[in-house]
Tab-separated table of C-alpha atoms in Angstrom:
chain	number	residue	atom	x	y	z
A	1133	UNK	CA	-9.719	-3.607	28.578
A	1134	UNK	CA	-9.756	-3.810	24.956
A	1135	UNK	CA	-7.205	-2.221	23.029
A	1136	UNK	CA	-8.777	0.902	21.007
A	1137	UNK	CA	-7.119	0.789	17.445
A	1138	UNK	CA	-7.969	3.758	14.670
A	1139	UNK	CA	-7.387	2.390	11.016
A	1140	UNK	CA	-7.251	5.523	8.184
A	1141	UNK	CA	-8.414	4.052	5.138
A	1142	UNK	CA	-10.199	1.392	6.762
A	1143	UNK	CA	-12.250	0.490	4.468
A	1144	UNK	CA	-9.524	0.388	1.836
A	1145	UNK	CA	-7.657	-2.228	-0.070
A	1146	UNK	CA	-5.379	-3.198	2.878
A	1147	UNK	CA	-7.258	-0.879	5.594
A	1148	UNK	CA	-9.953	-3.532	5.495
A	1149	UNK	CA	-8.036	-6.414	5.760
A	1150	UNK	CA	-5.731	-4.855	8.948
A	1151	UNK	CA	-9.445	-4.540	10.422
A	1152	UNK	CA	-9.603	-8.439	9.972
A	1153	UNK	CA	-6.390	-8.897	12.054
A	1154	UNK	CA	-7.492	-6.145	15.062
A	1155	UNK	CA	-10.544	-7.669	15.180
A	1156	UNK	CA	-9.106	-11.302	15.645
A	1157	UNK	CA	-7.091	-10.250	18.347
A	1158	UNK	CA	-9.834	-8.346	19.754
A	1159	UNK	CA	-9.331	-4.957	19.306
A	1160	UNK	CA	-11.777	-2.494	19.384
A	1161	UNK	CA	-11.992	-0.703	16.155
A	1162	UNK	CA	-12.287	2.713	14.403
A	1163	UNK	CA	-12.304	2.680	10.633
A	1164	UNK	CA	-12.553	6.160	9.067
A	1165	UNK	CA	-12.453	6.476	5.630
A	1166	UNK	CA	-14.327	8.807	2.919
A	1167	UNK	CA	-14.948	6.317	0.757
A	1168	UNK	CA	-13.159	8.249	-2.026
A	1169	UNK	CA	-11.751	4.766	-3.219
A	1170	UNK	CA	-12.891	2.848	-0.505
A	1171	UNK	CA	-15.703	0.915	-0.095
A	1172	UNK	CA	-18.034	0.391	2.591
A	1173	UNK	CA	-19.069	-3.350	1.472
A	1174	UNK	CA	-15.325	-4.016	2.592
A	1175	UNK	CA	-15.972	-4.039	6.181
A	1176	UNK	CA	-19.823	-4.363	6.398
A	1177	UNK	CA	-19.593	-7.732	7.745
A	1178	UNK	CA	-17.170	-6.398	10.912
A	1179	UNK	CA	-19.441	-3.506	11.877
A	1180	UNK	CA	-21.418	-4.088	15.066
A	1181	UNK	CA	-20.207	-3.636	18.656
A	1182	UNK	CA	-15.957	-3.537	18.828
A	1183	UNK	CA	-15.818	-2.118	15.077
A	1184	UNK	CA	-17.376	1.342	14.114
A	1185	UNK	CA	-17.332	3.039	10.709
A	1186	UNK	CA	-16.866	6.746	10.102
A	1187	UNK	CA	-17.292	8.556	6.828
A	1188	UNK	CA	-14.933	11.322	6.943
A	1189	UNK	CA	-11.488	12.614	5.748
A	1190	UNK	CA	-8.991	11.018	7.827
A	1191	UNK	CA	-7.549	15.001	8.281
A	1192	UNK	CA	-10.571	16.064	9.427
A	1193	UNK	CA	-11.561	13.590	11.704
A	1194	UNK	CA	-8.468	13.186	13.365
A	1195	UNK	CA	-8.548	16.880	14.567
A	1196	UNK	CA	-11.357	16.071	16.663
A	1197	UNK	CA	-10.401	14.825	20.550
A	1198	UNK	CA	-13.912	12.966	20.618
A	1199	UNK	CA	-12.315	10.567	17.784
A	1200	UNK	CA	-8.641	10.765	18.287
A	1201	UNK	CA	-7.840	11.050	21.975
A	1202	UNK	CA	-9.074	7.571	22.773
A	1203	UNK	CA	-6.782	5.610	20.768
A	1204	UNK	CA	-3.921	2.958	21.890
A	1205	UNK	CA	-2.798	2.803	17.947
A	1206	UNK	CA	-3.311	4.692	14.812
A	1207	UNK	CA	-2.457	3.369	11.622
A	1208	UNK	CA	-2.231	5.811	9.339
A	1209	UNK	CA	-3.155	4.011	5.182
A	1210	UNK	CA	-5.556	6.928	3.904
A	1211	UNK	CA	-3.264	8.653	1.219
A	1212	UNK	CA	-3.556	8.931	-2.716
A	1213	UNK	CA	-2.182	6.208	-4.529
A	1214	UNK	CA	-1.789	4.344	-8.121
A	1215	UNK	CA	0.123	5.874	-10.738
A	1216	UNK	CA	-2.724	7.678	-12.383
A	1217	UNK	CA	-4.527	9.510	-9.769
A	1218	UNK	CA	-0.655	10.798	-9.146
A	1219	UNK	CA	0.053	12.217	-12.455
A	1220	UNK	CA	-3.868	13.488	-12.711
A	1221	UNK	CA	-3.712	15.648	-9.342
A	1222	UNK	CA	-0.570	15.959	-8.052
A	1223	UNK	CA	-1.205	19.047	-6.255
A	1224	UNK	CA	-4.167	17.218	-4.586
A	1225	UNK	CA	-2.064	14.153	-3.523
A	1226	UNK	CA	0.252	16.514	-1.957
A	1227	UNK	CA	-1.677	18.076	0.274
A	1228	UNK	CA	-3.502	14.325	0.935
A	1229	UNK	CA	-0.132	13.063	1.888
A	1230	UNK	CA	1.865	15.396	3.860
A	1231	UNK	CA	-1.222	17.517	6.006
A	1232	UNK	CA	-3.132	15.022	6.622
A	1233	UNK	CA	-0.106	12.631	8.113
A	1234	UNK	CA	0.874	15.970	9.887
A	1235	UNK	CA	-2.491	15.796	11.241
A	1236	UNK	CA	-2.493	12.785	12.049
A	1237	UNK	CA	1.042	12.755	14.028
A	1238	UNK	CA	0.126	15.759	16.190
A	1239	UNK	CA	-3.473	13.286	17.129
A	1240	UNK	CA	-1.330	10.569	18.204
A	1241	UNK	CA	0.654	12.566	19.886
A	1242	UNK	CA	-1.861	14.271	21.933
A	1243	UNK	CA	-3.739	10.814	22.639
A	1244	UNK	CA	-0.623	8.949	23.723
A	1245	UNK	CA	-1.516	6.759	21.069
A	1246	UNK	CA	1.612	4.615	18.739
A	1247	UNK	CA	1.370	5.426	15.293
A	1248	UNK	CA	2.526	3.395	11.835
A	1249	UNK	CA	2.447	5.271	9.041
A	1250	UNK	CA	2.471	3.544	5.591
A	1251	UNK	CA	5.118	4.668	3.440
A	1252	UNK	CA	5.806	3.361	-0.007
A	1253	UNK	CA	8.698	1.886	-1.935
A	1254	UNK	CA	8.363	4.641	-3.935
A	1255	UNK	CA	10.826	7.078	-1.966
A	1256	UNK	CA	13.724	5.207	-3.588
A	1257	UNK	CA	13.113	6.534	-6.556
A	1258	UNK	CA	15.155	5.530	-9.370
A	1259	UNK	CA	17.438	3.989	-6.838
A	1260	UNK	CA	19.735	1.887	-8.784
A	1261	UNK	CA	21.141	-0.817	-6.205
A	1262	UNK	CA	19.364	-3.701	-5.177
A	1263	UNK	CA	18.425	-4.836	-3.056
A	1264	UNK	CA	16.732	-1.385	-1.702
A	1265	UNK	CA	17.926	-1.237	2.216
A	1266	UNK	CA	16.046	1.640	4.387
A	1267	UNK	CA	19.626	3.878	4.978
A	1268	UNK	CA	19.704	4.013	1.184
A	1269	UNK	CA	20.420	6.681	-0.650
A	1270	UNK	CA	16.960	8.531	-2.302
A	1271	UNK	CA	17.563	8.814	-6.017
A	1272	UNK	CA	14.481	10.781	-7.656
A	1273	UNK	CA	13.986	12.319	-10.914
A	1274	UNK	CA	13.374	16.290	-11.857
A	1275	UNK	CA	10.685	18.322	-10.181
A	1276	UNK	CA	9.433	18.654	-13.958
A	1277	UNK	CA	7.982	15.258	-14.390
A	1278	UNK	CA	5.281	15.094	-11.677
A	1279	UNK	CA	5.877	10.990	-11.374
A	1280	UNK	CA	8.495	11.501	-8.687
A	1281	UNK	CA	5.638	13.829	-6.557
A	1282	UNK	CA	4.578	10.756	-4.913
A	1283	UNK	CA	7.584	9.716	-3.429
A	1284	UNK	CA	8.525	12.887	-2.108
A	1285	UNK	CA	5.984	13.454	-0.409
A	1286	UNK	CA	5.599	9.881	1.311
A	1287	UNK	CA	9.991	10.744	2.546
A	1288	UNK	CA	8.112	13.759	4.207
A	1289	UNK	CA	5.699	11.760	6.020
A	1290	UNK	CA	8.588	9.665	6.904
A	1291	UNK	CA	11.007	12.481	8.049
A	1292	UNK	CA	8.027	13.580	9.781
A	1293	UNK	CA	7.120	10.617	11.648
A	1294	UNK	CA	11.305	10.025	12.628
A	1295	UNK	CA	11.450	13.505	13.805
A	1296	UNK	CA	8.170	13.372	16.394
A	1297	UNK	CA	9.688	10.475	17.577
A	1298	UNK	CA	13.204	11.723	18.248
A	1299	UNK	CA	12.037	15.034	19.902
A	1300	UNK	CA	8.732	13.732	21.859
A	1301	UNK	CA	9.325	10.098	22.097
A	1302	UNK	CA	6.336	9.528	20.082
A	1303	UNK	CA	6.039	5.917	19.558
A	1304	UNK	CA	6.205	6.005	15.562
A	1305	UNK	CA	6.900	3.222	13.121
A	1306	UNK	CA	6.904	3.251	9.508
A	1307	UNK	CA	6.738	0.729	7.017
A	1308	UNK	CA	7.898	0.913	3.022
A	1309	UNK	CA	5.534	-0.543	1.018
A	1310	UNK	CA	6.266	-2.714	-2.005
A	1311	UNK	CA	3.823	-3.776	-4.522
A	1312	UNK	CA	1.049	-5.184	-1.686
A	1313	UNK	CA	-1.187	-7.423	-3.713
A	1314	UNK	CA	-4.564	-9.665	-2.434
A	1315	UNK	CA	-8.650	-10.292	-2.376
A	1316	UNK	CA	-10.240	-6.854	-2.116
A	1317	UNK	CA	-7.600	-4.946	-4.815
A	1318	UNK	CA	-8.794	-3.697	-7.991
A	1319	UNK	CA	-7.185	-2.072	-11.205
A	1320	UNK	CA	-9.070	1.489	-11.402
A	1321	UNK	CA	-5.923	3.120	-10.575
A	1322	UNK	CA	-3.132	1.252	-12.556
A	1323	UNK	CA	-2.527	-1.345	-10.298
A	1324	UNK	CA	-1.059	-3.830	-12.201
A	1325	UNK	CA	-2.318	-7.559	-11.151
A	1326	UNK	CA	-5.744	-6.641	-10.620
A	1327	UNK	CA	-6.225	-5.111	-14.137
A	1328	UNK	CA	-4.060	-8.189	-15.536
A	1329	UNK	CA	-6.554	-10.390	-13.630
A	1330	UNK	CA	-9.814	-8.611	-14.973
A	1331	UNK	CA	-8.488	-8.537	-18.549
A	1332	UNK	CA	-7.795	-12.580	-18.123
A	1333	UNK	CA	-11.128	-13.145	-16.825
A	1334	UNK	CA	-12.746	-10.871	-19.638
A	1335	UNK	CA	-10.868	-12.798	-22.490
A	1336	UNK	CA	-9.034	-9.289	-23.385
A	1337	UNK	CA	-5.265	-9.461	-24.121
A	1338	UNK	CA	-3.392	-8.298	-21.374
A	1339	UNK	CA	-1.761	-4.765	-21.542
A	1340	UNK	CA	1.608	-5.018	-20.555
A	1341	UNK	CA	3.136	-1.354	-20.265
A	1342	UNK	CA	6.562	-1.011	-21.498
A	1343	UNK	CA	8.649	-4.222	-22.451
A	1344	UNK	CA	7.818	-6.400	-19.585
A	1345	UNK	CA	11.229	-6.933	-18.330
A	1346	UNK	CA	10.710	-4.390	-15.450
A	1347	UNK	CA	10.538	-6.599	-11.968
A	1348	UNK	CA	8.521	-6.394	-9.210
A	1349	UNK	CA	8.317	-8.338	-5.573
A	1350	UNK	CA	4.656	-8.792	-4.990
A	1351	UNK	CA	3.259	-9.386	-1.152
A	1352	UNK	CA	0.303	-10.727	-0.480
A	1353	UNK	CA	-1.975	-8.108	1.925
A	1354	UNK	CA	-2.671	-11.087	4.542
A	1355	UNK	CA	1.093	-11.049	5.089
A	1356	UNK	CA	1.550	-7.185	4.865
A	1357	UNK	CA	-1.687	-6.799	7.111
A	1358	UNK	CA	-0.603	-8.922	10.117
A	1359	UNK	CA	3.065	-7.882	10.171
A	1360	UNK	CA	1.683	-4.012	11.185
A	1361	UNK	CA	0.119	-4.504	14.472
A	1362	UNK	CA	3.394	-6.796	15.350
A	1363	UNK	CA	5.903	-4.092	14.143
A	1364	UNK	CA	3.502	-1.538	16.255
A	1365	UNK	CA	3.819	-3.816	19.300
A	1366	UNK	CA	7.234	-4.404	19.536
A	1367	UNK	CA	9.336	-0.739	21.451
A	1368	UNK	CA	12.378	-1.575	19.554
A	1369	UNK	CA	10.624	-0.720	15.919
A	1370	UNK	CA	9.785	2.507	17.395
A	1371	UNK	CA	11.295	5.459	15.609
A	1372	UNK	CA	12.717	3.312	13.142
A	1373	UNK	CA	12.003	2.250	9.134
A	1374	UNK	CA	10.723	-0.953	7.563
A	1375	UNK	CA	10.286	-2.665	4.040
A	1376	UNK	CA	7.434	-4.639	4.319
A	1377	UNK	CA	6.743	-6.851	1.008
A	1378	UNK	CA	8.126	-10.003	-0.734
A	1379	UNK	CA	11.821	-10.051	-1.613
A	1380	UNK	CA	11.196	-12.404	-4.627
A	1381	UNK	CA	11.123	-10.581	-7.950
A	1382	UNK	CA	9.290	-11.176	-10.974
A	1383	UNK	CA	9.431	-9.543	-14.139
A	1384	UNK	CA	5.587	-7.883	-15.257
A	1385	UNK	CA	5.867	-10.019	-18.373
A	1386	UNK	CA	6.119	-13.273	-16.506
A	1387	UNK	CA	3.455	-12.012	-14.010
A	1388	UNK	CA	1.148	-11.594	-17.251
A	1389	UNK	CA	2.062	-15.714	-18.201
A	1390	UNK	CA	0.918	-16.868	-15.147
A	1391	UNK	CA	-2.555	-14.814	-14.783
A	1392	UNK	CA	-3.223	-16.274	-18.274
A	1393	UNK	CA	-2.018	-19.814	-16.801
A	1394	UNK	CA	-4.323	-19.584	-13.876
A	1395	UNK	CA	-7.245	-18.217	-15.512
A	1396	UNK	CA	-6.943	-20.470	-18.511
A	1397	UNK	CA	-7.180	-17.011	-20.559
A	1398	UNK	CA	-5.907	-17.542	-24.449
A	1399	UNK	CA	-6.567	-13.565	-25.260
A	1400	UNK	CA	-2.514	-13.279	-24.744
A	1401	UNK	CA	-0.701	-10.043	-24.635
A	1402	UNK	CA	-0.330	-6.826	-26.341
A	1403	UNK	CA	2.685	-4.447	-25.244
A	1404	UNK	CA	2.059	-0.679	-24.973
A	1405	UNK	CA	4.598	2.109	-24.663
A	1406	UNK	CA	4.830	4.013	-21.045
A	1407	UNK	CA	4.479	7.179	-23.389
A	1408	UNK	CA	0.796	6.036	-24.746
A	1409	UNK	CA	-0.401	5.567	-21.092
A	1410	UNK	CA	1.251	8.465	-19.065
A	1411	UNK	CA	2.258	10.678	-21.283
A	1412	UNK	CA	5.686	11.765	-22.912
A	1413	UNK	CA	8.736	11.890	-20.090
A	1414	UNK	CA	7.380	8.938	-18.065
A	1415	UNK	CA	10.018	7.397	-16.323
A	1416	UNK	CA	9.671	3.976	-14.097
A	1417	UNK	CA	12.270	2.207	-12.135
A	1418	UNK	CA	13.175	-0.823	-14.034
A	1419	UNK	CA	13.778	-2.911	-10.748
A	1420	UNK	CA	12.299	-3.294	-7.203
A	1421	UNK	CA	12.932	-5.912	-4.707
A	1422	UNK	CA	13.196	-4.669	-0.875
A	1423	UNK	CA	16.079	-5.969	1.387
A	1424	UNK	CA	13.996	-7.459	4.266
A	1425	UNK	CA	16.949	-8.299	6.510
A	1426	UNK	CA	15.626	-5.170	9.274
A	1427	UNK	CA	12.427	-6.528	9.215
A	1428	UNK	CA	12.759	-10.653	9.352
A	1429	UNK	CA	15.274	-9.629	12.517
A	1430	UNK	CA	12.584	-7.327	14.417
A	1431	UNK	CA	9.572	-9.766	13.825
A	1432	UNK	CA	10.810	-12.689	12.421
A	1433	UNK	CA	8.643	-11.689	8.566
A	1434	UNK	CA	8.531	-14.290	6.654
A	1435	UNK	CA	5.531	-14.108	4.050
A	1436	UNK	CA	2.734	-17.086	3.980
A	1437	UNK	CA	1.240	-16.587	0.629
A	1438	UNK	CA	2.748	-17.382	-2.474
A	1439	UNK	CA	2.120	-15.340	-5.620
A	1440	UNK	CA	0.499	-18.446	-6.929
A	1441	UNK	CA	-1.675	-18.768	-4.258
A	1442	UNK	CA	-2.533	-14.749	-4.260
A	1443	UNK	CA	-3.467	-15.167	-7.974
A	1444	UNK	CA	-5.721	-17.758	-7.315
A	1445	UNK	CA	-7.467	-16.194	-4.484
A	1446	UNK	CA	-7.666	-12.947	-6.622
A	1447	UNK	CA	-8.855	-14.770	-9.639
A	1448	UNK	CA	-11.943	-16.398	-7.354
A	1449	UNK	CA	-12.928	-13.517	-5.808
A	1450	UNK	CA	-13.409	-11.354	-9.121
A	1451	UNK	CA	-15.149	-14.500	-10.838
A	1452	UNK	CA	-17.482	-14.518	-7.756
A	1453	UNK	CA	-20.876	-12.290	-8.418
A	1454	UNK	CA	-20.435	-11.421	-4.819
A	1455	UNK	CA	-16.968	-10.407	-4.739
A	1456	UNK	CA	-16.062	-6.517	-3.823
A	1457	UNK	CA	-13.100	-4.710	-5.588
A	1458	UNK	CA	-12.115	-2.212	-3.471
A	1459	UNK	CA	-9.276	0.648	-3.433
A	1460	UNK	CA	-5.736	-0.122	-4.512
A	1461	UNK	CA	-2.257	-0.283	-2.848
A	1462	UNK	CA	-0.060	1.789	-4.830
A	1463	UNK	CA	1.675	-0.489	-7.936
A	1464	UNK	CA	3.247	1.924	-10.557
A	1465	UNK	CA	3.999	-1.010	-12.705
């Protein structure tokens, strides 16, 4: 009998390509997603018999036992993300974030079903020591500047998860996050390669926020995509935390050379203050790069994609007519 799989977000930015990997393996699939940022065209080739599509909020549909209480695995990837949407509604990605993971908990719960819940690098915070390690210290900023709202909320979702799964031996994993990059992403919400990629392609100068020193580890989705079901499988990663992402940093300035390499661009770059873009008080953690040490020794990670060869792919899929952007994984850079 076919495992029955649940995907939140699934027709997101990495929701749709995590339907890709169920559906190899032969999974049958439930993508529910309210297309908020999501877009349908991401999965339309995969729906038929094995792979279904609901339109509805992840909260919402997950209190129903006709959808939930058949599942084998939930992953939970509907949440609010990229920098902008975050400081324009915090309130709202609040509520997105913490309920609606609550909700989604209890459903597994209740169905017997293992859960991962996508988490972010973003509950580190201002952390200052790298690499970041998952018993690390959480170093955020005041409640004042709404930046930091995000990764609260996502440690909730975390402490949440840990706690179900200490007290009910609910079969919960959760995975960190760090700057997930790939086919399928686009720039509406800040995400920093896609928009770098579109402005390339356009002949615009890139915008580089800040100085461009700030580094970031980039992971292509295909990698971050097919490590979930394997962390999901294995009892051992069960109540436990993961970074998921590339441990190889790059600073946003030399990410903005090589898009203009790759794309042949000559528009070159123009350098904007964080101030201009998110307002005065904006704060953003000059380094990121994950310590992948729990992860390579659960599952053996070891990314297949190369930034080089993520560019490329990106680059050809928004040069192709046919090619559909879709909703972001969160990239405050």
């Amino acid at each position: 009998m076919a495992v029955r799989s649940i995907i939140t977000g699934g027709a997101g930015f990495i929701g749709s390509h995590l339907a890709r990997v169920l559906r190899a393996r032969g999974d049958d699939v439930l993508l529910i997603d309210n297309l908020a940022t999501g877009l349908r065209d991401n999965v339309a080739d995969l729906l038929g018999p094995g792979c279904e599509f609901l339109e509805a909020d992840a909260g919402r549909a997950m209190l129903d036992p006709a959808v939930a209480d058949q599942a084998d695995e939930i992953y939970h990837l509907a949440a609010a993300v990229g920098v902008r949407l975050i400081t324009d509604d915090p309130s709202g990605m609040i509520h997105n974030n913490v309920e609606v993971t609550r909700v989604v908990l209890e459903a597994a719960q209740r169905a017997g079903a293992s859960v991962l819940i996508a988490s972010s690098s973003e509950v580190y915070g201002k952390c200052p020591v790298l690499p970041l390690r998952e018993d690390m210290d959480l170093v955020f900023g005041p409640t004042t500047a709404s930046r930091w709202s995000y990764g609260l909320t996502k440690a909730i979702d975390e402490h949440l998860a840990l706690d179900m799964a200490k007290r009910s031996g609910l079969a919960a994993v959760v995975v960190r996050l760090f700057n997930t990059v790939g086919p399928r992403q686009r720039g509406t919400y800040g995400m920093v390669v896609p928009r770098f990629v579109q402005s390339a392609i356009n002949q615009q100068p890139i915008e580089i926020y800040g100085d461009g020193q700030q580094t970031r580890s980039f992971c292509d989705v295909r990698d971050v995509a097919a490590a979930m079901p394997r962390l999901l499988g294995e009892a051992a990663c069960h109540g436990r935390v993961f970074n998921l992402g590339s441990d190889q940093p790059m600073t946003i300035e030399a990410l903005a050379d090589e898009v203009l390499a790759l794309t042949g661009s000559i528009a070159g770059k123009r350098f904007t203050p964080y101030e201009a873009v998110y307002g005065a008080g904006f704060e953003d953690p000059r380094h990121r790069q994950p310590d992948l040490t729990a992860i390579r020794a659960a599952i053996g990670f070891a990314p297949r994609f190369n930034l080089q060869q993520t560019l490329a792919d990106m680059i050809r899929s928004q040069r192709e007519p046919s090619a559909t952007p879709t909703r972001a994984a969160e990239d405050p850079a």
